[in-house]
XYZ file of C-alpha atoms in Angstrom:
208
model
C 4.333 -12.870 -16.683
C 4.340 -9.099 -16.270
C 2.592 -7.807 -13.122
C 1.901 -4.105 -12.683
C 0.855 -2.753 -9.280
C -0.685 0.625 -8.521
C -2.706 2.382 -5.840
C -6.426 1.712 -5.564
C -8.477 4.843 -6.249
C -11.702 4.825 -4.219
C -13.205 7.382 -6.629
C -12.406 5.447 -9.814
C -15.540 3.585 -11.015
C -13.465 0.837 -12.680
C -11.557 0.234 -9.463
C -14.801 0.254 -7.482
C -16.435 -2.255 -9.831
C -13.469 -4.604 -9.655
C -13.352 -4.546 -5.860
C -17.146 -4.878 -5.704
C -16.963 -8.077 -7.783
C -14.319 -9.427 -5.401
C -16.072 -8.559 -2.158
C -19.480 -9.875 -3.228
C -17.843 -13.280 -3.750
C -18.114 -15.047 -0.392
C -15.203 -17.374 -1.126
C -12.994 -14.324 -1.779
C -14.032 -12.727 1.506
C -13.292 -15.949 3.339
C -9.903 -16.364 1.667
C -8.972 -12.812 2.659
C -10.468 -12.980 6.143
C -12.646 -9.916 5.549
C -15.742 -9.804 7.792
C -18.454 -7.544 6.405
C -21.577 -8.274 8.418
C -21.161 -5.308 10.832
C -24.883 -5.475 11.559
C -25.646 -4.034 8.103
C -27.162 -5.616 4.973
C -24.439 -7.065 2.774
C -24.805 -4.481 0.000
C -24.314 -1.625 2.488
C -21.301 -3.332 4.020
C -19.775 -3.875 0.571
C -20.314 -0.270 -0.482
C -18.844 0.977 2.772
C -15.813 -1.241 2.249
C -15.044 -0.199 -1.328
C -15.558 3.520 -0.709
C -13.361 3.694 2.390
C -10.243 2.019 0.973
C -8.279 5.280 0.917
C -4.536 5.674 1.232
C -3.385 6.567 4.741
C -0.350 7.293 6.849
C 0.077 3.592 7.565
C -1.973 1.940 4.819
C -1.690 1.406 1.074
C -4.515 -0.188 -0.889
C -3.112 -1.787 -4.020
C -4.413 -3.239 -7.289
C -2.507 -5.805 -9.324
C -2.823 -5.963 -13.081
C -1.817 -8.651 -15.568
C -2.265 -8.732 -19.324
C -5.930 -9.709 -19.036
C -6.713 -6.732 -16.757
C -7.160 -6.088 -13.038
C -6.277 -9.235 -11.153
C -6.038 -8.636 -7.418
C -6.494 -6.295 -4.457
C -4.497 -6.086 -1.230
C -4.321 -3.704 1.712
C -0.831 -3.247 3.128
C -0.548 -1.874 6.666
C 2.950 -0.969 7.849
C 3.997 -0.462 11.466
C 7.764 -1.066 11.338
C 9.124 -3.628 11.763
C 5.837 -5.318 10.810
C 3.614 -5.289 7.734
C 0.125 -6.784 7.705
C -1.570 -7.883 4.485
C -5.263 -8.399 3.709
C -6.575 -9.252 0.247
C -6.089 -11.620 -2.642
C -6.371 -12.425 -6.329
C -9.662 -11.917 -8.167
C -12.237 -14.726 -7.780
C -11.910 -15.652 -11.461
C -8.241 -16.519 -10.856
C -8.862 -18.739 -7.840
C -6.566 -21.749 -7.818
C -4.586 -20.569 -10.843
C -0.861 -20.026 -11.252
C -1.588 -16.332 -11.858
C -3.105 -16.050 -8.360
C -0.046 -17.681 -6.800
C 2.279 -15.396 -8.752
C 0.332 -12.332 -7.599
C 0.609 -13.444 -3.980
C 4.346 -14.075 -4.144
C 4.943 -10.747 -5.850
C 2.908 -8.871 -3.242
C 5.309 -10.199 -0.625
C 8.246 -9.182 -2.801
C 6.721 -5.710 -3.219
C 6.651 -5.129 0.540
C 10.152 -6.362 1.239
C 11.538 -4.468 -1.765
C 9.970 -1.066 -1.123
C 9.709 -1.063 2.689
C 13.246 -1.712 4.008
C 12.220 -1.174 7.642
C 9.811 -4.133 7.459
C 11.476 -7.249 8.769
C 8.343 -9.379 9.160
C 5.036 -9.819 7.315
C 1.965 -10.948 9.245
C -1.199 -12.468 7.785
C -4.271 -14.351 8.959
C -5.888 -17.331 7.229
C -9.067 -19.195 8.115
C -8.137 -22.453 9.797
C -10.280 -24.586 7.466
C -8.641 -23.116 4.329
C -6.069 -25.885 3.938
C -4.882 -24.971 0.396
C -4.059 -21.424 1.505
C -2.336 -22.641 4.640
C -0.145 -24.984 2.592
C 0.736 -22.156 0.211
C 1.607 -19.841 3.098
C 3.989 -22.401 4.529
C 5.542 -23.180 1.139
C 6.302 -19.465 0.703
C 8.058 -19.259 4.069
C 5.348 -18.342 6.582
C 5.373 -19.983 10.011
C 2.225 -20.695 12.000
C 2.402 -18.553 15.156
C -0.940 -19.316 16.746
C -4.633 -19.965 16.221
C -7.268 -17.502 17.369
C -10.302 -19.447 18.412
C -13.631 -18.189 17.034
C -12.096 -14.917 15.782
C -13.955 -14.709 12.455
C -17.736 -14.551 12.124
C -18.984 -16.474 9.101
C -22.326 -14.818 8.388
C -23.509 -17.407 5.834
C -23.292 -20.123 8.490
C -23.973 -17.846 11.473
C -20.966 -19.320 13.198
C -17.561 -18.215 14.439
C -14.449 -19.754 12.865
C -10.804 -20.079 13.899
C -8.110 -17.884 12.342
C -4.508 -18.984 11.899
C -1.878 -16.307 12.526
C 1.192 -16.559 10.301
C 4.450 -14.619 10.288
C 7.446 -14.548 7.975
C 10.767 -12.790 8.486
C 12.465 -11.194 5.491
C 15.178 -13.859 5.354
C 12.571 -16.652 5.377
C 10.975 -15.542 2.107
C 13.542 -17.270 -0.098
C 12.128 -20.784 -0.305
C 12.392 -23.076 -3.338
C 8.803 -22.182 -4.277
C 9.127 -18.403 -3.881
C 12.412 -18.299 -5.774
C 10.905 -20.329 -8.605
C 7.801 -18.118 -8.767
C 9.717 -14.849 -8.774
C 11.852 -15.930 -11.720
C 8.615 -16.295 -13.726
C 7.496 -12.690 -13.248
C 8.456 -9.106 -13.910
C 7.070 -6.782 -11.229
C 6.507 -3.077 -11.959
C 5.276 -0.730 -9.226
C 3.892 2.679 -10.196
C 5.780 5.785 -8.983
C 2.758 6.725 -6.854
C 2.805 3.340 -5.110
C 6.557 3.475 -4.545
C 6.161 6.934 -3.012
C 3.313 5.788 -0.766
C 5.254 2.773 0.502
C 8.372 4.877 1.106
C 6.314 7.410 3.051
C 4.770 4.679 5.197
C 8.145 3.024 5.707
C 9.867 6.209 6.863
C 7.307 7.306 9.447
C 8.641 7.060 13.023
C 7.166 4.306 15.144
C 4.744 5.341 17.907
C 6.175 5.067 21.411
C 3.888 2.165 22.289
C 5.052 0.251 19.214
C 1.529 -0.110 17.801
């Protein structure tokens, strides 16, 4: 499978529509750990989210594309030596091999184009057992559980979030190696430049 990755353009209507379809899907928001209630009606929260995903000094917002079209969105935040990821494959790909391949290649993208990153950090809802198993099969280690950290607006309840971390050398598991041999990853020049810029910025004195 060929996977192309490029920067999300908050002013591109096609990009907006794709992300809008993702964010309106509650299961997608839960998978990605994206809270959108913020005291606003859902449609206002969604619009605020899609229009503010702009590239920054420490952040890259990325779209993945496969033959069928746009297939996933992820925000990459880099504070060397750490990278934090939020996002996922499109709802229509949920549970598919394409979704798993996109996830594995997002991890490869970070380690390949951000040499100063030695560890990737993610959060997963504690009740999302399939995602937790996939995280661990790809090399992530459970580092803690934040009690009642995520507000689930549909149930008006707070849920636990699992904190996972993976060092660069832990990424090569039997599953990740098998997945990466199935794909050809192509990053756009603009994305490569953005990641290099983020990777080369000096760390703040407080390390945050």
